[in-house]
Every structure is written in C-alpha cells, then in structure tokens.
Amino acid sequence: MELVLNPRSHHAFYPELPATPVLCSYKPSDSYYNEAVALSPDTLDLVDHLQGSAPPLEEGDRATVGDLSRFVLDKLADSPSPPPASLQKLHRQLLLLSITAKEPGNLDKKEAQACYEYFKTAQHTFDEHARSCSAPQQTEYQQLRDLCRMLKWQFRASRDQRTKSVLDQALAKSRAEVAEGGSLGNRAKLGIGATALGGASIVPSLELSTKLETTQGRIIKDTTSVSAGVTAQVSLANLASSRISAQVEKSTTRKYGDIDSYANARSLSKWTWWNGSKRDLLTQSRTLFASCNNYKRNIRLAAQSRPYLESRLRENGLVPPNFEHHAPQAQPFQVERGQRVALTAQAQFDGLGIVNAGAQAKTDLLRTTKNKALDIIGVYDWSKDFARQCLGSPRDYDTSVPQLLSDLHAHIADSSQQLSRAVLRNESPQRLRQLGEEIDHRSRQLANDYIHLKLQGAIADDSAHDESIRQLFKEHALLLRPDSLKLYTAKTDTETRTIAVESKLKLAAGASAQASANISLSSVVEDDPHLSGTYLDITLQGQFNTLETLQNLISSGLAQAGVSGFDPAPIIALIAGTVLYQSHGGSAKFTLKIKDGKPVLLLSQQFLTQSDDFNQTVTAATPLALEVGIGSHVHNLAAEQLGSQSLDLVLPIALGKLDKGTQADLEAWDNYVNKHAQAFDRLLNNIANRRDHPLLDKELTQIGKHLSPAGRQAMETLEQAARKARDEPTQQTLLAAREAFKATLLAYIDDYYEAKVMSAWRIE
C-alpha cells in the first residue's frame, strides 16, 4: 500500500528528543576505574546493621538498597543455617561503599556491581536451601530465590548502563573532529586481473569504504559502501600512463541528529571502533569486549521484568524502590540506501622524476531511497489520514479511554509476569520466542486502540489522557513499542548527477608535496525544495607527503655520511607510521548554487587534512596483475563562512533544528547562530536592504506567499528589526533582529515548509 502525503508532523524527520550541541565526551565521566572505595561508611547504617534493627518504612517511602539487603538477611536468619560468610562479607562491602541509603536507580558502576554480586550470592544461597528442604519451605525459598534473581537483573543492567555511558563518552570524544564539522574515512581495495605486452592491464576489483561526516545541514552521516569495478590501464615506459574505470557502488547511510545520538547508537560496535583511531580501540577494548555481547539482552530483561518484580516486592511488604528505567538503544532517525554508477578517466605524466602531473574526469549517477521505520503511533504522528487507512473500519474497535488505560496497565503487568516466569523457569528459546510474539500482538492491538480513540476525537492531542498514555508507552517501550511493531516504512527518493574534473601536480624532489583542484557540477533532486537544484563545488587542496619527505631527507643524510646501498623506507614506514600520517595538508571547499543562472556562494570551508594512501599494481612474469589499495583520512574543520546572498542553506538547517519548536530546539538554533554571528548579521543587513539584493528579495517574497497572517506579521517584524539593527548596530538591536529571524523561520516551518518536504514522502 502506498500513499503520497501532504501532511504535517513534528515527529517526522529528526530524533524525538534532540540533544543540545554539547559533546557528552566533555562531561565528567563516572568511570569504574577512577573510583576509590569510600572508607567512612554511614554511621547510622552500620549501627543499625550491628544491632539487627532498622527504622520501619513509612507509608509511601521507597525501599533503598539497605532495605533490600536487610530483607534478604532477615529471611536467611530464619533459615535452618545462618547466612553464609560470603554473603555477610558482601553486605559489609555495601556498608563500606555507603550505598545502603541510596535508591537502586542512583548507583554508579562500582556500586551497581557490588549489589549485583550481593543478590547473585543470595540467589544461590536460597537455591541451596530450596534443594535441601521440603514443602512448604521449599516453595518459599524458591520464591525468594526468584526474587533475588530479578533484583540481580536490575543491578546488572544498571552496571552495564554505566559501562556503556563510559563507551558513549569515549566514542564521542574520539569523533570530536566530526562533531565540529569534519570527517573521517577508511577504504580497502583488492583487484586481480590480466596484463598484456606493452604495459597494458585490465583489473576487476572490489572496494570497501566507510565515512563518518557532518553535513552542511549539521546531520551526522555514517556511510558504508561496497563497490565493484573494472580498470583498464596503459603505461608508456614509466613516463606516462592512462586508465579508464567503471564502477558500481552500493551504499548504506545512517543519519543521526548529533554526535551524542551517534555515540549512543554505535558505542558497542567493534566495527565502529575499528574504523576510527586504533589507539582508542585498544584503550577501550577491555570494556568494549566485556559488555557489547550481552548489553541488549540484559537491558531488555531488566526492563521487561521490572513491573513483575515491583509487584513481588509489594507482596513481601516492601515499597518498590526507584529502579532505573531502561529505554531501547538509540537508532538512526533515517537510513538512506543508494546505488552509484561512475565512469572515470585518468592520465598521469612523469616529468623525469621531479614533477608529476595528472588529470582526471569523472561522471556518476547516484540514486538513493531514504527510509524511516514506523509503528502505528509513528504513522499517526506522520499522517492521520494514512493511520486511518491502516486501522481499517472503526467497527473493528470497541473501547473507551478508561478501558484503554486499564488494558494498558493490565498488559504491562501480565506480560512482565509471563516473560519473567518463563525466564525464571528456563523455558526453551522456542517458547520464549512464541511468548514474545503473543505479547507483541497484544501490544499492537493496544497501540491500534489508542490511535483509534485519537482519530475519533476521544483523546485530544496533548491532553492529560494523551500525555499519560504516551508516558506509559515511553516508560515501557520495550514491552509496548518494540522494534518488531514497526511494520510501516516512510520513503522518499533522491537523485544526484555529477560531472567532475580534477588536476594534480606533485613535486617529487626533496620535500614531496602535491596540489590539486577539483571542480564538480551536480544536479540534485531532494525531498527538500531548498536542497534541490544545481550546485557548483570547488575544492583546492595542498598535501605535504610527510613520510616520503622524511625518507628523502634520511637518504640524503646517509649519503653525505658515506653510507650507500641502504634503503631506509621499511624502517621509516615502521617507525613513522605509528606516529605520523603519510600526508598532511589543508583544503578549501566552496559550495555554490546556480540561482537564476548565476552562481551564489552558500558556504566556504577550510580543513586541516591528514591522510594515508597506498595504491600499488603488482605485475609478474605471468599474465596476472594484483592491485591493492588501502587508505584513510581525517579532515578537521578549521573555519567556515556562510553565504549571505541566499537562504537555501540556512532554511534546511533551520528545519532540522527548529521543526519541533521545543526548548532544546531553540537552544540548538541559538548556539548555531552565535557560532556564525557575523554571517547571520550580514544576512540580516542584506534583508534590511533586500531591494539591493534581487535574489534574496525574490526568496523572501516567495516565502511570504506561503505564510499565514501571523507569519506575515512575523516577517514584517523581521524587516523592521533588521533595518533598526542596520541603522543602530548595537548588541541589543542585533539580538532583536536574530530573534525576529527565528520567529519568521518557525512560522515558515509551521505554515508550509515542513509539510512541503513531507509531501515528497510516501508510506508503505
């Protein structure tokens, strides 16, 4: 089923809770390895323990770690044998850590680990008692064993969550250059082909590449691509060579709203760490390999068993403590899959080993499909009309708001009990899978009932009932909204046609250096009308070959010292390769858009670049040729400047940061504007003088046609504030103009822009 949409939604394109643009890696880390044991335990807790007494819980008080641990000791005190020494030792450790007064949801990693060990030992102790006793004591000890086991699950999940937080921060710090607008990537290529007389060769090849980058619209893109190609090359006496190649590429791009979302989603991936700094991989390897395999299972088990555990604690006279609420692991807000077909022609000339010159021409066609998986609630947030079609006839639903609330609470309790008991009884994987499918089916029914009531008007958007139901779905997402219920997919197609030419000049004598210029012309069709159009990109790059220059200098020094016949290259590569990139340099990129037949500068960026690049074709006496290529790069954004003659770059950034209008959105936009204050002030000055800037005047006029009366009033306020800032450029007037600009952008997004972008999408 397909439907082309013309809806509006504040949940469509970007993460539900966008973070402010502050790296979590720069926040203090509660690392397990940096914590010291507290040597001054709470005196009251210690006295209470030694006297065997504890203050009774008042009505409504939540149990603490101390209440839970004393409950276990009290139950064991009534058993035929005293508590084992190992359990008493672990209880003393809890006292030494001064955590008995804490709630389970407020523990650090070391404290959670201590609680995990305590209840794990208690579980085994009650299990031994159950094996040695007869009914009814056996049943009681089995129930206490299961209770301790479920408590163990909660503390294990909290421990794993603290471990993951350390990895999240480490990964965000490792990718700091990407968060600030840069990129990093790796590639590996292997080809085996045939050679002929005269230096000709034909080599089919496979290439794997990865790239992590921040787009001009400040979206984090994580791309993995696999390509297959064939290259034909002809060489002439090592003086000149030419090659032509054809390539087909498949790519998958995962998009994240910010670096923290990326780190949360990818910090447990060994592949992700491998594609970055190998030093960071080694530093985090112990934590990574110890936690990545069981994290999802442990978090899911703790979240699913928590309601049943809380009911069991109530049965034993304990008010359930504030256990940590575990949410599903972060996911990319959009996945883009594409196919690229490219043709490349290259020529290279060797000027007697002193200067190498090269030229390249390339044309490619890239077609992609953007995807976003949705459940029925996500479909409703996307399009009420399509949600109505998905639900079918209203006669199929017979429920009310009170009944839905009752059913949701009952389903949470029942499903938690069934799943927990199945795991406690060690039932087969087949039975667990069947039970999970049954629970998912019921969760889907309840989600459908909720959307049915919203479509019938029984639950108004943002009403008290709506907020309470949404809160239930959020708190129990692993039970009520698992990924298996995302049965619908929102899609849109894009196309980019590019023609590029590049020239290179390399100085091979003495200090090895290379300069290049790349010019590309692209025709882009996107879901966003302000991203569609014809672009002209100009990239100027200069590289200093660090290792090659080092080799030349050492060889020259050895020759002057009278040492001959010694090749320093292997030693230099071994030593320098551990501390240096092969090449260092800088690049400048200018992005222009063809508007009304004229190029308009949207953005200029300067990068500091580091790269490793090795390409070699090995031929032998046989007609076989082996082509090997390995490379990596890191680009750090040194400076960037926004253009002030067009809004086509600013508007997509505003849509990404302001689409929901939350406080976090507004702060993210303000931070971006403050970072580019001079560029925005120039843009506002041009708005004040819009008659002198025909293109900007035309864009503002077009935007005004799509605004409501309130939106047009916001634009008039913007023009007045911009003129006042032009005439009286003080801090106060400039801030007022920026605020008026933000208000106009919000009006444009709400009145037209977001709905226009969404109209290019369909739901299948």
PDB file of C-alpha atoms in Angstrom, residues 31 107 109 156 170 195 233 259 276 290 301 315 350 361 446 481 494 498 524 536 561 616 646 659 671 695 704:
ATOM      1  CA  SER A  31      34.432   5.594  35.270  1.00  0.00           C
ATOM      2  CA  LEU A 107      24.161   3.929  41.774  1.00  0.00           C
ATOM      3  CA  LYS A 109      29.100   1.336  38.213  1.00  0.00           C
ATOM      4  CA  ARG A 156      23.365  -5.930  36.312  1.00  0.00           C
ATOM      5  CA  ALA A 170      34.852   7.855  24.786  1.00  0.00           C
ATOM      6  CA  THR A 195      48.287  -7.933 -18.133  1.00  0.00           C
ATOM      7  CA  GLN A 233      45.389   0.860 -17.798  1.00  0.00           C
ATOM      8  CA  ILE A 259      27.237  13.211  17.860  1.00  0.00           C
ATOM      9  CA  GLY A 276      38.389   5.111  13.998  1.00  0.00           C
ATOM     10  CA  ALA A 290      33.337  -7.358  28.078  1.00  0.00           C
ATOM     11  CA  LEU A 301      15.417  -8.439  30.663  1.00  0.00           C
ATOM     12  CA  GLU A 315       3.739  -8.859  48.352  1.00  0.00           C
ATOM     13  CA  ASP A 350      56.186  11.795 -15.022  1.00  0.00           C
ATOM     14  CA  ALA A 361      37.450  13.387 -15.328  1.00  0.00           C
ATOM     15  CA  LEU A 446      -3.464  -1.663  22.275  1.00  0.00           C
ATOM     16  CA  ARG A 481       6.611  -0.357  21.444  1.00  0.00           C
ATOM     17  CA  THR A 494      16.666  11.279  -4.368  1.00  0.00           C
ATOM     18  CA  THR A 498      27.646  14.822 -11.109  1.00  0.00           C
ATOM     19  CA  VAL A 524      20.304  17.342  -7.181  1.00  0.00           C
ATOM     20  CA  LEU A 536      28.991  24.006  -8.255  1.00  0.00           C
ATOM     21  CA  ALA A 561      77.778  10.266   5.792  1.00  0.00           C
ATOM     22  CA  GLN A 616      50.045  -0.488  -5.995  1.00  0.00           C
ATOM     23  CA  SER A 646      20.595  33.248  -0.338  1.00  0.00           C
ATOM     24  CA  ASP A 659      10.995  21.603  13.452  1.00  0.00           C
ATOM     25  CA  ASN A 671      24.067  28.120  19.598  1.00  0.00           C
ATOM     26  CA  LEU A 695      17.837  37.035  -5.300  1.00  0.00           C
ATOM     27  CA  GLY A 704       5.839  35.351   2.280  1.00  0.00           C
TER      28      GLY A 704
END
